[in-house]
N, CA and C atoms as an extended XYZ file, in Angstrom:
312
Properties=species:S:1:pos:R:3:atomname:S:1:resname:S:1:resid:I:1 pbc="F F F"
N      -170.472     -103.533       59.871 N   MET     1
C      -170.020     -103.256       58.337 CA  MET     1
C      -170.139     -104.740       57.583 C   MET     1
N      -169.703     -105.641       58.147 N   ARG     2
C      -169.719     -107.136       57.559 CA  ARG     2
C      -171.106     -107.341       57.323 C   ARG     2
N      -172.171     -107.042       58.243 N   THR     3
C      -173.370     -107.513       57.794 CA  THR     3
C      -173.816     -106.755       56.855 C   THR     3
N      -173.767     -105.662       56.488 N   ALA     4
C      -174.072     -104.632       55.454 CA  ALA     4
C      -173.537     -104.977       54.063 C   ALA     4
N      -172.278     -105.570       54.049 N   ILE     5
C      -171.493     -106.154       53.129 CA  ILE     5
C      -172.112     -107.309       52.738 C   ILE     5
N      -172.472     -108.103       53.527 N   ARG     6
C      -172.820     -109.467       53.367 CA  ARG     6
C      -174.559     -109.271       52.878 C   ARG     6
N      -175.298     -108.513       53.088 N   ALA     7
C      -176.794     -107.897       52.962 CA  ALA     7
C      -176.622     -107.419       51.500 C   ALA     7
N      -175.518     -106.659       51.204 N   ALA     8
C      -175.292     -106.282       49.992 CA  ALA     8
C      -175.113     -107.502       48.716 C   ALA     8
N      -174.234     -107.934       49.071 N   ILE     9
C      -173.967     -109.348       48.355 CA  ILE     9
C      -175.303     -110.127       48.134 C   ILE     9
N      -175.709     -110.595       48.987 N   GLY    10
C      -177.033     -111.359       49.029 CA  GLY    10
C      -178.240     -110.734       47.865 C   GLY    10
N      -178.512     -109.476       48.259 N   ARG    11
C      -179.540     -108.666       47.144 CA  ARG    11
C      -178.606     -108.921       45.765 C   ARG    11
N      -177.540     -108.564       45.619 N   ALA    12
C      -176.913     -108.668       44.166 CA  ALA    12
C      -176.989     -109.948       43.928 C   ALA    12
N      -176.947     -111.178       44.455 N   TYR    13
C      -176.991     -112.330       43.878 CA  TYR    13
C      -178.543     -112.879       43.793 C   TYR    13
N      -179.443     -112.374       44.255 N   THR    14
C      -180.907     -112.780       44.278 CA  THR    14
C      -181.394     -111.756       43.183 C   THR    14
N      -180.975     -111.107       42.328 N   ARG    15
C      -181.580     -110.535       41.080 CA  ARG    15
C      -181.512     -111.616       39.870 C   ARG    15
N      -182.400     -111.181       39.053 N   PRO    16
C      -182.408     -111.726       38.155 CA  PRO    16
C      -181.117     -111.847       37.252 C   PRO    16
N      -180.850     -113.167       36.565 N   ASP    17
C      -179.553     -113.231       35.776 CA  ASP    17
C      -178.187     -112.739       36.503 C   ASP    17
N      -178.252     -112.726       37.850 N   ALA    18
C      -177.063     -112.584       38.566 CA  ALA    18
C      -176.244     -113.618       38.607 C   ALA    18
N      -176.509     -114.870       38.802 N   LEU    19
C      -175.791     -115.689       38.657 CA  LEU    19
C      -175.326     -115.994       37.285 C   LEU    19
N      -175.945     -115.916       36.380 N   ARG    20
C      -175.601     -116.023       34.675 CA  ARG    20
C      -174.460     -115.329       34.582 C   ARG    20
N      -174.557     -113.781       34.840 N   CYS    21
C      -173.730     -112.851       34.727 CA  CYS    21
C      -172.330     -113.165       35.753 C   CYS    21
N      -172.580     -113.522       36.887 N   THR    22
C      -171.184     -113.849       37.708 CA  THR    22
C      -170.405     -115.085       37.288 C   THR    22
N      -171.068     -116.022       36.638 N   LEU    23
C      -170.392     -117.256       35.902 CA  LEU    23
C      -169.961     -116.871       34.755 C   LEU    23
N      -170.414     -115.643       34.131 N   GLY    24
C      -169.558     -115.250       32.741 CA  GLY    24
C      -168.075     -115.032       32.925 C   GLY    24
N      -167.574     -114.659       33.919 N   PHE    25
C      -166.337     -114.562       33.998 CA  PHE    25
C      -165.590     -115.847       33.830 C   PHE    25
N      -166.215     -117.354       34.224 N   TYR    26
C      -165.570     -118.311       33.997 CA  TYR    26
C      -165.758     -118.939       32.916 C   TYR    26
N      -166.921     -118.653       32.315 N   ARG    27
C      -167.306     -119.279       30.804 CA  ARG    27
C      -166.163     -118.441       30.006 C   ARG    27
N      -165.723     -117.153       30.171 N   ALA    28
C      -164.756     -116.477       29.300 CA  ALA    28
C      -163.229     -117.102       29.615 C   ALA    28
N      -163.199     -117.859       30.233 N   LEU    29
C      -161.714     -118.286       30.610 CA  LEU    29
C      -160.976     -118.804       29.412 C   LEU    29
N      -161.447     -119.930       28.346 N   PRO    30
C      -160.938     -120.166       27.326 CA  PRO    30
C      -160.310     -118.900       26.344 C   PRO    30
N      -161.129     -117.938       25.959 N   THR    31
C      -160.963     -116.699       25.483 CA  THR    31
C      -159.892     -115.997       26.272 C   THR    31
N      -159.947     -115.832       27.509 N   THR    32
C      -158.893     -114.932       28.227 CA  THR    32
C      -157.615     -115.682       28.054 C   THR    32
N      -157.697     -117.230       28.133 N   PHE    33
C      -156.226     -117.940       28.173 CA  PHE    33
C      -155.732     -117.754       26.879 C   PHE    33
N      -156.412     -117.498       25.837 N   ALA    34
C      -155.778     -117.595       24.380 CA  ALA    34
C      -154.910     -115.936       24.239 C   ALA    34
N      -156.089     -115.120       24.842 N   GLN    35
C      -155.335     -113.637       24.927 CA  GLN    35
C      -154.500     -113.530       25.738 C   GLN    35
N      -154.299     -113.986       26.531 N   LEU    36
C      -152.862     -114.044       27.583 CA  LEU    36
C      -151.943     -114.726       26.806 C   LEU    36
N      -152.051     -115.867       26.259 N   THR    37
C      -151.073     -116.690       25.687 CA  THR    37
C      -150.231     -115.951       24.430 C   THR    37
N      -151.435     -115.244       23.729 N   ASP    38
C      -151.091     -114.359       22.594 CA  ASP    38
C      -150.084     -113.339       22.972 C   ASP    38
N      -150.462     -112.581       23.956 N   ALA    39
C      -149.769     -111.421       24.752 CA  ALA    39
C      -148.366     -111.803       25.230 C   ALA    39
N      -148.264     -113.024       25.843 N   VAL    40
C      -147.087     -113.428       26.430 CA  VAL    40
C      -145.912     -113.851       25.377 C   VAL    40
N      -146.835     -114.369       24.322 N   ARG    41
C      -145.863     -114.527       22.964 CA  ARG    41
C      -145.245     -113.521       22.530 C   ARG    41
N      -145.846     -112.371       22.696 N   ARG    42
C      -145.152     -111.154       22.014 CA  ARG    42
C      -144.476     -110.339       22.597 C   ARG    42
N      -144.458     -110.382       23.992 N   ALA    43
C      -143.727     -109.568       25.327 CA  ALA    43
C      -143.845     -110.059       26.629 C   ALA    43
N      -142.933     -109.469       27.402 N   ARG    44
C      -143.048     -109.812       28.762 CA  ARG    44
C      -143.667     -108.689       29.596 C   ARG    44
N      -143.948     -108.886       30.832 N   LEU    45
C      -144.605     -107.922       31.524 CA  LEU    45
C      -143.216     -107.325       32.282 C   LEU    45
N      -143.061     -106.448       32.114 N   THR    46
C      -141.835     -105.342       32.510 CA  THR    46
C      -142.232     -104.501       33.557 C   THR    46
N      -143.339     -104.167       34.044 N   VAL    47
C      -143.901     -103.353       34.908 CA  VAL    47
C      -143.549     -104.060       36.512 C   VAL    47
N      -143.418     -103.459       37.532 N   PRO    48
C      -143.550     -104.305       38.947 CA  PRO    48
C      -144.792     -104.586       39.044 C   PRO    48
N      -145.181     -106.007       39.573 N   THR    49
C      -146.314     -106.771       39.793 CA  THR    49
C      -146.388     -107.643       40.818 C   THR    49
N      -147.506     -107.339       41.380 N   THR    50
C      -147.585     -108.114       42.925 CA  THR    50
C      -148.920     -109.157       42.349 C   THR    50
N      -148.728     -110.270       43.039 N   ALA    51
C      -149.606     -111.382       42.814 CA  ALA    51
C      -149.906     -111.844       44.236 C   ALA    51
N      -151.216     -111.716       44.781 N   ILE    52
C      -151.730     -111.840       46.033 CA  ILE    52
C      -152.808     -113.248       45.969 C   ILE    52
N      -152.348     -114.216       46.812 N   GLY    53
C      -153.122     -115.315       46.717 CA  GLY    53
C      -153.924     -115.684       48.056 C   GLY    53
N      -154.875     -116.581       48.046 N   ALA    54
C      -155.441     -116.995       49.153 CA  ALA    54
C      -156.076     -118.129       48.867 C   ALA    54
N      -156.494     -118.810       49.696 N   HIS    55
C      -157.226     -120.153       49.767 CA  HIS    55
C      -158.740     -119.700       48.651 C   HIS    55
N      -158.701     -120.613       47.677 N   PRO    56
C      -158.356     -122.029       47.599 CA  PRO    56
C      -157.241     -121.923       46.178 C   PRO    56
N      -156.693     -120.958       45.775 N   VAL    57
C      -155.654     -120.890       44.718 CA  VAL    57
C      -154.527     -120.777       45.168 C   VAL    57
N      -154.362     -120.312       46.295 N   GLY    58
C      -152.880     -120.191       46.974 CA  GLY    58
C      -152.044     -119.352       46.230 C   GLY    58
N      -150.726     -119.741       45.878 N   ARG    59
C      -149.888     -119.096       45.039 CA  ARG    59
C      -150.183     -119.316       43.387 C   ARG    59
N      -151.178     -119.810       42.755 N   ALA    60
C      -151.246     -120.198       41.564 CA  ALA    60
C      -151.052     -118.996       40.424 C   ALA    60
N      -151.503     -117.918       41.007 N   LEU    61
C      -151.348     -116.502       40.153 CA  LEU    61
C      -149.789     -116.392       40.083 C   LEU    61
N      -149.129     -116.214       41.186 N   GLU    62
C      -147.861     -116.245       41.268 CA  GLU    62
C      -147.054     -117.203       40.226 C   GLU    62
N      -147.435     -118.419       40.567 N   ASN    63
C      -146.500     -119.329       39.761 CA  ASN    63
C      -146.789     -119.124       38.258 C   ASN    63
N      -147.923     -118.608       37.845 N   GLN    64
C      -148.172     -118.578       36.261 CA  GLN    64
C      -147.550     -117.343       35.788 C   GLN    64
N      -147.284     -116.172       36.679 N   LEU    65
C      -146.847     -114.993       36.256 CA  LEU    65
C      -145.263     -115.001       36.332 C   LEU    65
N      -144.830     -115.825       37.222 N   ARG    66
C      -143.112     -115.896       37.468 CA  ARG    66
C      -142.521     -115.822       36.090 C   ARG    66
N      -142.928     -116.982       35.219 N   PRO    67
C      -141.929     -116.916       34.022 CA  PRO    67
C      -142.005     -115.899       33.018 C   PRO    67
N      -142.998     -115.060       33.194 N   VAL    68
C      -143.546     -113.898       32.324 CA  VAL    68
C      -143.110     -112.646       32.721 C   VAL    68
N      -142.696     -112.671       33.808 N   THR    69
C      -142.681     -111.138       34.694 CA  THR    69
C      -141.474     -110.840       35.141 C   THR    69
N      -140.968     -109.632       34.981 N   ASP    70
C      -139.529     -109.299       35.383 CA  ASP    70
C      -139.382     -109.126       36.452 C   ASP    70
N      -140.326     -108.427       37.353 N   ASP    71
C      -140.414     -107.967       38.663 CA  ASP    71
C      -141.504     -108.483       39.535 C   ASP    71
N      -141.593     -109.521       39.872 N   LEU    72
C      -142.858     -109.894       40.602 CA  LEU    72
C      -142.798     -110.099       41.923 C   LEU    72
N      -143.777     -109.703       42.725 N   THR    73
C      -143.566     -109.938       44.186 CA  THR    73
C      -145.041     -110.861       44.529 C   THR    73
N      -144.835     -111.782       45.326 N   GLY    74
C      -145.844     -112.860       45.563 CA  GLY    74
C      -146.350     -112.656       47.136 C   GLY    74
N      -147.777     -112.479       47.340 N   HIS    75
C      -148.025     -112.706       48.945 CA  HIS    75
C      -148.976     -113.787       48.702 C   HIS    75
N      -148.892     -114.502       50.025 N   LEU    76
C      -149.903     -115.498       50.142 CA  LEU    76
C      -150.654     -115.044       51.542 C   LEU    76
N      -152.351     -114.763       51.381 N   ILE    77
C      -152.846     -114.455       52.859 CA  ILE    77
C      -153.593     -115.541       53.245 C   ILE    77
N      -152.875     -116.138       54.348 N   GLU    78
C      -153.365     -117.475       55.140 CA  GLU    78
C      -154.686     -117.264       55.608 C   GLU    78
N      -155.347     -118.542       56.073 N   ASP    79
C      -156.757     -118.600       56.683 CA  ASP    79
C      -157.517     -117.355       55.783 C   ASP    79
N      -157.606     -117.395       54.549 N   CYS    80
C      -158.596     -116.503       53.747 CA  CYS    80
C      -159.762     -117.224       52.917 C   CYS    80
N      -160.881     -116.683       53.015 N   GLY    81
C      -161.760     -117.284       51.834 CA  GLY    81
C      -161.311     -116.882       50.611 C   GLY    81
N      -162.591     -116.849       49.756 N   HIS    82
C      -162.406     -116.806       48.265 CA  HIS    82
C      -162.176     -115.024       48.087 C   HIS    82
N      -163.162     -114.434       48.816 N   ILE    83
C      -162.864     -112.891       48.687 CA  ILE    83
C      -162.360     -112.408       49.350 C   ILE    83
N      -161.199     -112.025       48.959 N   VAL    84
C      -159.938     -111.483       50.094 CA  VAL    84
C      -160.274     -109.972       50.590 C   VAL    84
N      -160.766     -108.932       50.064 N   PRO    85
C      -161.319     -108.019       50.541 CA  PRO    85
C      -162.228     -107.992       51.651 C   PRO    85
N      -163.017     -108.994       51.513 N   LEU    86
C      -163.993     -109.186       52.618 CA  LEU    86
C      -163.507     -110.130       53.679 C   LEU    86
N      -162.715     -110.992       53.310 N   ASP    87
C      -162.298     -112.016       54.574 CA  ASP    87
C      -161.005     -111.321       55.430 C   ASP    87
N      -160.103     -111.098       54.863 N   ARG    88
C      -158.829     -110.260       55.372 CA  ARG    88
C      -158.432     -108.916       54.816 C   ARG    88
N      -159.457     -107.992       54.909 N   PRO    89
C      -158.912     -106.571       54.201 CA  PRO    89
C      -157.631     -106.159       55.130 C   PRO    89
N      -157.445     -106.170       56.232 N   ASP    90
C      -156.293     -105.507       56.984 CA  ASP    90
C      -154.805     -106.263       56.301 C   ASP    90
N      -155.021     -107.798       56.092 N   GLU    91
C      -153.985     -108.323       55.509 CA  GLU    91
C      -153.407     -107.940       53.970 C   GLU    91
N      -154.827     -107.745       53.152 N   LEU    92
C      -154.588     -107.345       52.042 CA  LEU    92
C      -154.055     -105.779       51.799 C   LEU    92
N      -154.514     -104.748       52.615 N   LEU    93
C      -153.969     -103.841       52.653 CA  LEU    93
C      -152.168     -103.726       52.990 C   LEU    93
N      -152.058     -104.633       53.820 N   ALA    94
C      -150.648     -104.979       54.062 CA  ALA    94
C      -149.915     -105.324       52.872 C   ALA    94
N      -150.278     -106.103       52.139 N   ALA    95
C      -149.736     -106.525       51.271 CA  ALA    95
C      -149.494     -105.896       49.857 C   ALA    95
N      -150.449     -104.922       49.796 N   ILE    96
C      -150.552     -103.636       49.037 CA  ILE    96
C      -149.371     -102.924       49.199 C   ILE    96
N      -149.416     -102.517       50.409 N   ALA    97
C      -148.515     -101.610       51.218 CA  ALA    97
C      -147.009     -102.019       50.896 C   ALA    97
N      -146.899     -103.281       51.301 N   ALA    98
C      -145.561     -103.828       51.315 CA  ALA    98
C      -145.194     -103.908       49.678 C   ALA    98
N      -145.870     -104.044       48.752 N   SER    99
C      -145.722     -104.092       47.429 CA  SER    99
C      -145.268     -102.618       46.829 C   SER    99
N      -145.650     -101.587       47.282 N   GLY   100
C      -145.306     -100.105       47.038 CA  GLY   100
C      -146.668      -99.704       45.876 C   GLY   100
N      -147.580     -100.791       45.847 N   LEU   101
C      -148.532     -100.573       44.879 CA  LEU   101
C      -149.569      -99.369       45.680 C   LEU   101
N      -149.543      -98.795       46.954 N   SER   102
C      -150.483      -97.697       47.239 CA  SER   102
C      -149.752      -96.446       46.920 C   SER   102
N      -148.377      -96.426       46.519 N   GLN   103
C      -147.857      -95.182       46.166 CA  GLN   103
C      -148.314      -94.621       44.734 C   GLN   103
N      -148.681      -93.433       44.680 N   GLY   104
C      -149.098      -92.974       43.247 CA  GLY   104
C      -147.990      -92.306       42.608 C   GLY   104
């Protein structure tokens, strides 16, 4: 399974404009930051929220959300690379289950 996933990722990243499109997320960060700042200024996040972190950012998302969230659960997945579902799928599912997010 991992071999097939890695091959699919390789094919996706070798397409024309793949890297430009992938990096678009990072280019949009200043706009995203401004939008989030405006939203937080007007209201708090009141729904149950889960922040799942891993290497290299650790608990950064949890730390950013804590001041603006009423009900936050944080999880840190140890020994994990950048793409959590690929590197630690079982741990990710366990964190989601522990947070109650898997219940519809």
